[in-house]
PDB file of C-alpha atoms and ligand atoms in Angstrom:
ATOM      1  CA  MET G 100      -0.003  -0.017   0.017  1.00  0.00           C
ATOM      2  CA  ALA G 101       1.061   3.574  -0.503  1.00  0.00           C
ATOM      3  CA  ILE G 102       0.167   7.068   0.571  1.00  0.00           C
ATOM      4  CA  LEU G 103      -0.912   9.043  -2.494  1.00  0.00           C
ATOM      5  CA  ARG G 104      -0.355  12.751  -2.977  1.00  0.00           C
ATOM      6  CA  ILE G 105      -3.590  14.752  -2.653  1.00  0.00           C
ATOM      7  CA  LEU G 106      -4.093  17.659  -5.077  1.00  0.00           C
ATOM      8  CA  GLU G 107      -4.907  21.024  -3.507  1.00  0.00           C
ATOM      9  CA  PHE G 108      -6.996  23.859  -4.683  1.00  0.00           C
ATOM     10  CA  PRO G 109      -6.553  25.779  -6.976  1.00  0.00           C
ATOM     11  CA  ASP G 110      -4.744  22.941  -8.859  1.00  0.00           C
ATOM     12  CA  PRO G 111      -6.445  22.848 -12.297  1.00  0.00           C
ATOM     13  CA  ARG G 112      -6.440  18.956 -12.267  1.00  0.00           C
ATOM     14  CA  LEU G 113      -9.162  19.164  -9.638  1.00  0.00           C
ATOM     15  CA  ARG G 114     -11.405  20.586 -12.415  1.00  0.00           C
ATOM     16  CA  LYS G 115     -10.971  17.550 -14.709  1.00  0.00           C
ATOM     17  CA  LYS G 116     -14.150  15.483 -15.343  1.00  0.00           C
ATOM     18  CA  ALA G 117     -13.621  11.762 -14.557  1.00  0.00           C
ATOM     19  CA  VAL G 118     -14.395   9.082 -17.147  1.00  0.00           C
ATOM     20  CA  PRO G 119     -16.112   5.883 -16.270  1.00  0.00           C
ATOM     21  CA  VAL G 120     -14.044   2.929 -14.916  1.00  0.00           C
ATOM     22  CA  GLU G 121     -13.967   0.262 -17.698  1.00  0.00           C
ATOM     23  CA  ALA G 122     -12.654  -2.725 -15.728  1.00  0.00           C
ATOM     24  CA  VAL G 123     -12.821  -3.566 -12.048  1.00  0.00           C
ATOM     25  CA  ASP G 124      -9.581  -5.453 -11.822  1.00  0.00           C
ATOM     26  CA  ASP G 125      -6.675  -5.980  -9.465  1.00  0.00           C
ATOM     27  CA  SER G 126      -4.931  -2.715 -10.477  1.00  0.00           C
ATOM     28  CA  LEU G 127      -8.115  -0.864  -9.682  1.00  0.00           C
ATOM     29  CA  ARG G 128      -8.348  -2.635  -6.341  1.00  0.00           C
ATOM     30  CA  GLN G 129      -4.758  -1.653  -5.633  1.00  0.00           C
ATOM     31  CA  LEU G 130      -5.651   2.002  -6.248  1.00  0.00           C
ATOM     32  CA  ILE G 131      -8.665   1.608  -3.911  1.00  0.00           C
ATOM     33  CA  ASP G 132      -6.497   0.198  -1.168  1.00  0.00           C
ATOM     34  CA  ASP G 133      -3.975   3.053  -1.640  1.00  0.00           C
ATOM     35  CA  MET G 134      -6.786   5.574  -1.497  1.00  0.00           C
ATOM     36  CA  PHE G 135      -8.078   4.099   1.792  1.00  0.00           C
ATOM     37  CA  GLU G 136      -4.669   4.235   3.271  1.00  0.00           C
ATOM     38  CA  THR G 137      -4.396   7.889   2.111  1.00  0.00           C
ATOM     39  CA  MET G 138      -7.796   8.821   3.475  1.00  0.00           C
ATOM     40  CA  TYR G 139      -7.337   7.245   6.830  1.00  0.00           C
ATOM     41  CA  GLU G 140      -3.909   8.784   7.238  1.00  0.00           C
ATOM     42  CA  ALA G 141      -5.018  12.350   6.245  1.00  0.00           C
ATOM     43  CA  PRO G 142      -7.482  11.794   8.149  1.00  0.00           C
ATOM     44  CA  GLY G 143     -10.626  12.192   6.056  1.00  0.00           C
ATOM     45  CA  ILE G 144     -14.012  10.533   5.674  1.00  0.00           C
ATOM     46  CA  GLY G 145     -14.197  10.518   1.899  1.00  0.00           C
ATOM     47  CA  LEU G 146     -11.870  10.629  -1.058  1.00  0.00           C
ATOM     48  CA  ALA G 147     -12.512  10.820  -4.856  1.00  0.00           C
ATOM     49  CA  ALA G 148      -9.999   9.483  -7.387  1.00  0.00           C
ATOM     50  CA  THR G 149      -9.869  12.968  -8.868  1.00  0.00           C
ATOM     51  CA  GLN G 150      -8.109  14.177  -5.740  1.00  0.00           C
ATOM     52  CA  VAL G 151      -5.195  11.813  -6.186  1.00  0.00           C
ATOM     53  CA  ASP G 152      -4.940  12.784  -9.938  1.00  0.00           C
ATOM     54  CA  VAL G 153      -6.739   9.674 -11.250  1.00  0.00           C
ATOM     55  CA  HIS G 154      -9.588  10.848 -13.458  1.00  0.00           C
ATOM     56  CA  ARG G 155     -11.842   7.749 -13.222  1.00  0.00           C
ATOM     57  CA  ARG G 156     -15.297   7.664 -11.629  1.00  0.00           C
ATOM     58  CA  LEU G 157     -14.373   6.168  -8.325  1.00  0.00           C
ATOM     59  CA  LEU G 158     -14.881   7.256  -4.753  1.00  0.00           C
ATOM     60  CA  ILE G 159     -14.444   5.882  -1.316  1.00  0.00           C
ATOM     61  CA  ALA G 160     -15.915   6.841   2.041  1.00  0.00           C
ATOM     62  CA  ASP G 161     -15.911   5.783   5.684  1.00  0.00           C
ATOM     63  CA  VAL G 162     -17.857   7.948   8.162  1.00  0.00           C
ATOM     64  CA  SER G 163     -17.622   5.563  11.093  1.00  0.00           C
ATOM     65  CA  GLN G 164     -15.663   6.466  14.239  1.00  0.00           C
ATOM     66  CA  GLU G 165     -13.799   3.254  14.217  1.00  0.00           C
ATOM     67  CA  LYS G 166     -12.868   3.454  10.608  1.00  0.00           C
ATOM     68  CA  ASN G 167     -14.291  -0.022   9.912  1.00  0.00           C
ATOM     69  CA  GLU G 168     -17.085   0.748   7.514  1.00  0.00           C
ATOM     70  CA  PRO G 169     -15.481   1.315   4.167  1.00  0.00           C
ATOM     71  CA  HIS G 170     -17.636   2.065   1.147  1.00  0.00           C
ATOM     72  CA  VAL G 171     -16.365   1.753  -2.490  1.00  0.00           C
ATOM     73  CA  LEU G 172     -18.422   3.373  -5.223  1.00  0.00           C
ATOM     74  CA  ILE G 173     -17.349   2.809  -8.805  1.00  0.00           C
ATOM     75  CA  ASN G 174     -19.157   4.667 -11.627  1.00  0.00           C
ATOM     76  CA  PRO G 175     -21.670   6.080  -9.110  1.00  0.00           C
ATOM     77  CA  GLU G 176     -24.973   7.515 -10.383  1.00  0.00           C
ATOM     78  CA  ILE G 177     -27.233   9.395  -8.096  1.00  0.00           C
ATOM     79  CA  LEU G 178     -30.745   8.141  -9.047  1.00  0.00           C
ATOM     80  CA  GLY G 179     -32.803  10.197  -6.566  1.00  0.00           C
ATOM     81  CA  GLN G 180     -32.589  12.536  -3.665  1.00  0.00           C
ATOM     82  CA  GLU G 181     -34.854  13.636  -0.850  1.00  0.00           C
ATOM     83  CA  GLY G 182     -34.901  16.310   1.857  1.00  0.00           C
ATOM     84  CA  SER G 183     -32.199  18.765   2.687  1.00  0.00           C
ATOM     85  CA  GLU G 184     -29.685  19.377   5.367  1.00  0.00           C
ATOM     86  CA  VAL G 185     -26.884  21.788   6.170  1.00  0.00           C
ATOM     87  CA  THR G 186     -23.571  20.351   7.200  1.00  0.00           C
ATOM     88  CA  GLU G 187     -20.229  22.027   7.988  1.00  0.00           C
ATOM     89  CA  GLU G 188     -17.997  20.474   5.311  1.00  0.00           C
ATOM     90  CA  GLY G 189     -14.270  20.407   4.816  1.00  0.00           C
ATOM     91  CA  CYS G 190     -12.198  18.892   2.083  1.00  0.00           C
ATOM     92  CA  LEU G 191      -8.656  17.376   1.956  1.00  0.00           C
ATOM     93  CA  SER G 192      -8.047  19.370  -1.191  1.00  0.00           C
ATOM     94  CA  VAL G 193      -8.929  22.687   0.557  1.00  0.00           C
ATOM     95  CA  PRO G 194      -7.132  22.167   3.825  1.00  0.00           C
ATOM     96  CA  GLY G 195      -8.216  24.241   6.850  1.00  0.00           C
ATOM     97  CA  TYR G 196     -11.536  25.494   5.469  1.00  0.00           C
ATOM     98  CA  TYR G 197     -14.938  24.545   6.749  1.00  0.00           C
ATOM     99  CA  GLU G 198     -18.169  25.967   5.384  1.00  0.00           C
ATOM    100  CA  GLU G 199     -21.875  25.228   5.821  1.00  0.00           C
ATOM    101  CA  ILE G 200     -23.191  23.595   2.658  1.00  0.00           C
ATOM    102  CA  GLU G 201     -26.798  22.534   1.956  1.00  0.00           C
ATOM    103  CA  ARG G 202     -27.290  19.130   0.238  1.00  0.00           C
ATOM    104  CA  ALA G 203     -29.949  16.361   0.008  1.00  0.00           C
ATOM    105  CA  GLU G 204     -30.558  14.435   3.222  1.00  0.00           C
ATOM    106  CA  ARG G 205     -31.060  11.064   1.589  1.00  0.00           C
ATOM    107  CA  ILE G 206     -29.853   9.778  -1.788  1.00  0.00           C
ATOM    108  CA  LYS G 207     -30.298   6.629  -3.854  1.00  0.00           C
ATOM    109  CA  VAL G 208     -27.149   5.549  -5.725  1.00  0.00           C
ATOM    110  CA  ARG G 209     -26.428   2.972  -8.331  1.00  0.00           C
ATOM    111  CA  TYR G 210     -22.717   1.844  -8.528  1.00  0.00           C
ATOM    112  CA  LEU G 211     -20.354  -1.046  -8.846  1.00  0.00           C
ATOM    113  CA  ASP G 212     -18.668  -2.355  -5.694  1.00  0.00           C
ATOM    114  CA  ARG G 213     -14.981  -3.450  -5.445  1.00  0.00           C
ATOM    115  CA  ASP G 214     -15.847  -6.839  -6.952  1.00  0.00           C
ATOM    116  CA  GLY G 215     -17.583  -5.256 -10.016  1.00  0.00           C
ATOM    117  CA  ASN G 216     -21.085  -6.137  -8.827  1.00  0.00           C
ATOM    118  CA  GLU G 217     -23.812  -3.630  -9.497  1.00  0.00           C
ATOM    119  CA  GLN G 218     -25.392  -2.291  -6.258  1.00  0.00           C
ATOM    120  CA  GLU G 219     -28.213   0.066  -5.523  1.00  0.00           C
ATOM    121  CA  SER G 220     -28.138   1.723  -2.045  1.00  0.00           C
ATOM    122  CA  GLU G 221     -29.807   4.377  -0.096  1.00  0.00           C
ATOM    123  CA  PHE G 222     -27.564   6.630   2.014  1.00  0.00           C
ATOM    124  CA  GLU G 223     -28.580   9.170   4.598  1.00  0.00           C
ATOM    125  CA  GLY G 224     -26.990  11.653   7.001  1.00  0.00           C
ATOM    126  CA  LEU G 225     -23.245  12.212   6.871  1.00  0.00           C
ATOM    127  CA  LEU G 226     -22.699   9.339   4.491  1.00  0.00           C
ATOM    128  CA  ALA G 227     -25.180  10.892   1.980  1.00  0.00           C
ATOM    129  CA  VAL G 228     -23.441  14.246   2.330  1.00  0.00           C
ATOM    130  CA  CYS G 229     -20.078  12.650   1.875  1.00  0.00           C
ATOM    131  CA  VAL G 230     -21.072  10.751  -1.345  1.00  0.00           C
ATOM    132  CA  GLN G 231     -22.560  13.919  -2.822  1.00  0.00           C
ATOM    133  CA  HIS G 232     -19.352  15.811  -2.056  1.00  0.00           C
ATOM    134  CA  GLU G 233     -17.200  13.119  -3.662  1.00  0.00           C
ATOM    135  CA  VAL G 234     -19.520  12.730  -6.717  1.00  0.00           C
ATOM    136  CA  ASP G 235     -18.996  16.552  -7.184  1.00  0.00           C
ATOM    137  CA  HIS G 236     -15.225  16.010  -7.235  1.00  0.00           C
ATOM    138  CA  LEU G 237     -15.675  13.455 -10.094  1.00  0.00           C
ATOM    139  CA  GLN G 238     -17.365  16.302 -12.016  1.00  0.00           C
ATOM    140  CA  GLY G 239     -14.601  18.700 -11.296  1.00  0.00           C
ATOM    141  CA  ARG G 240     -16.687  20.542  -8.651  1.00  0.00           C
ATOM    142  CA  LEU G 241     -15.488  21.573  -5.176  1.00  0.00           C
ATOM    143  CA  PHE G 242     -17.585  22.413  -2.165  1.00  0.00           C
ATOM    144  CA  ILE G 243     -16.361  26.035  -2.190  1.00  0.00           C
ATOM    145  CA  ASP G 244     -17.976  26.437  -5.608  1.00  0.00           C
ATOM    146  CA  TYR G 245     -21.162  26.752  -3.639  1.00  0.00           C
ATOM    147  CA  LEU G 246     -19.779  29.847  -1.974  1.00  0.00           C
ATOM    148  CA  SER G 247     -19.568  33.430  -3.411  1.00  0.00           C
ATOM    149  CA  GLU G 248     -16.705  34.336  -5.769  1.00  0.00           C
ATOM    150  CA  VAL G 249     -15.374  36.856  -3.266  1.00  0.00           C
ATOM    151  CA  LYS G 250     -15.160  34.127  -0.575  1.00  0.00           C
ATOM    152  CA  ARG G 251     -13.483  31.713  -2.903  1.00  0.00           C
ATOM    153  CA  GLN G 252     -10.865  34.254  -3.966  1.00  0.00           C
ATOM    154  CA  ARG G 253     -10.062  34.878  -0.353  1.00  0.00           C
ATOM    155  CA  ILE G 254      -9.560  31.217   0.203  1.00  0.00           C
ATOM    156  CA  ARG G 255      -7.344  30.962  -2.851  1.00  0.00           C
ATOM    157  CA  LYS G 256      -5.051  33.855  -1.681  1.00  0.00           C
ATOM    158  CA  ARG G 257      -4.825  32.482   1.822  1.00  0.00           C
ATOM    159  CA  LEU G 258      -3.880  28.968   0.688  1.00  0.00           C
ATOM    160  CA  ALA G 259      -1.228  30.456  -1.699  1.00  0.00           C
ATOM    161  CA  LYS G 260       0.125  32.454   1.258  1.00  0.00           C
ATOM    162  CA  ASP G 261       0.227  29.348   3.482  1.00  0.00           C
ATOM    163  CA  ARG G 262       2.157  27.416   0.849  1.00  0.00           C
ATOM    164  CA  ARG G 263       4.639  30.231   0.441  1.00  0.00           C
ATOM    165  CA  GLN G 264       5.302  30.311   4.127  1.00  0.00           C
ATOM    166  CA  HIS G 265       5.876  26.560   4.135  1.00  0.00           C
ATOM    167  CA  GLN G 266       8.390  26.773   1.341  1.00  0.00           C
ATOM    168  CA  GLU G 267      10.184  29.688   3.197  1.00  0.00           C
ATOM    169  CA  SER G 268      10.424  27.720   6.396  1.00  0.00           C
ATOM    170  CA  ALA G 269      11.539  24.689   4.416  1.00  0.00           C
ATOM    171  CA  ALA G 270      14.330  26.749   2.785  1.00  0.00           C
ATOM    172  CA  ILE G 271      15.560  27.924   6.169  1.00  0.00           C
ATOM    173  CA  LEU G 272      15.831  24.320   7.465  1.00  0.00           C
TER     174      LEU G 272
HETATM  175 ZN1  LIG U1363     -13.308  17.017  -0.978  1.00  0.00          ZN
END
């Protein structure tokens, strides 16, 4: 297993649209294992392939406290949604930012599991929010796209400044 590098906003590769996975094989399962290791280590509760620069329709999630309820969704398709709820979201690709975002409370999704079998599941609560957030990533969309342009610019500048400071301190060492 390996820890993968997570792309960070405003990296243009986060804007790429993922294409469908064609074969659920061992190399895909290797990627899935690496994504879980990366997500648990970060730590995060969801990760889309787009975030690790693989532009295939694949996402993983685990919203459990014990990190023992892994979900793998390949070629996910949201078939229906119900209700709405507001959740404070963050994103491994936009580190340090949390914003309240409104999404559907329950969703019905069709996808392939890690064995390539077709599944249809209903998700609710945090898991539903997480899957919607990750499906957005696969479409090149970030949670901060729901915010105003002014707010997004502020986040972009702040992250660029944080990165410069890291580079400066790295040079000193
Ligand atoms: Zn995210």
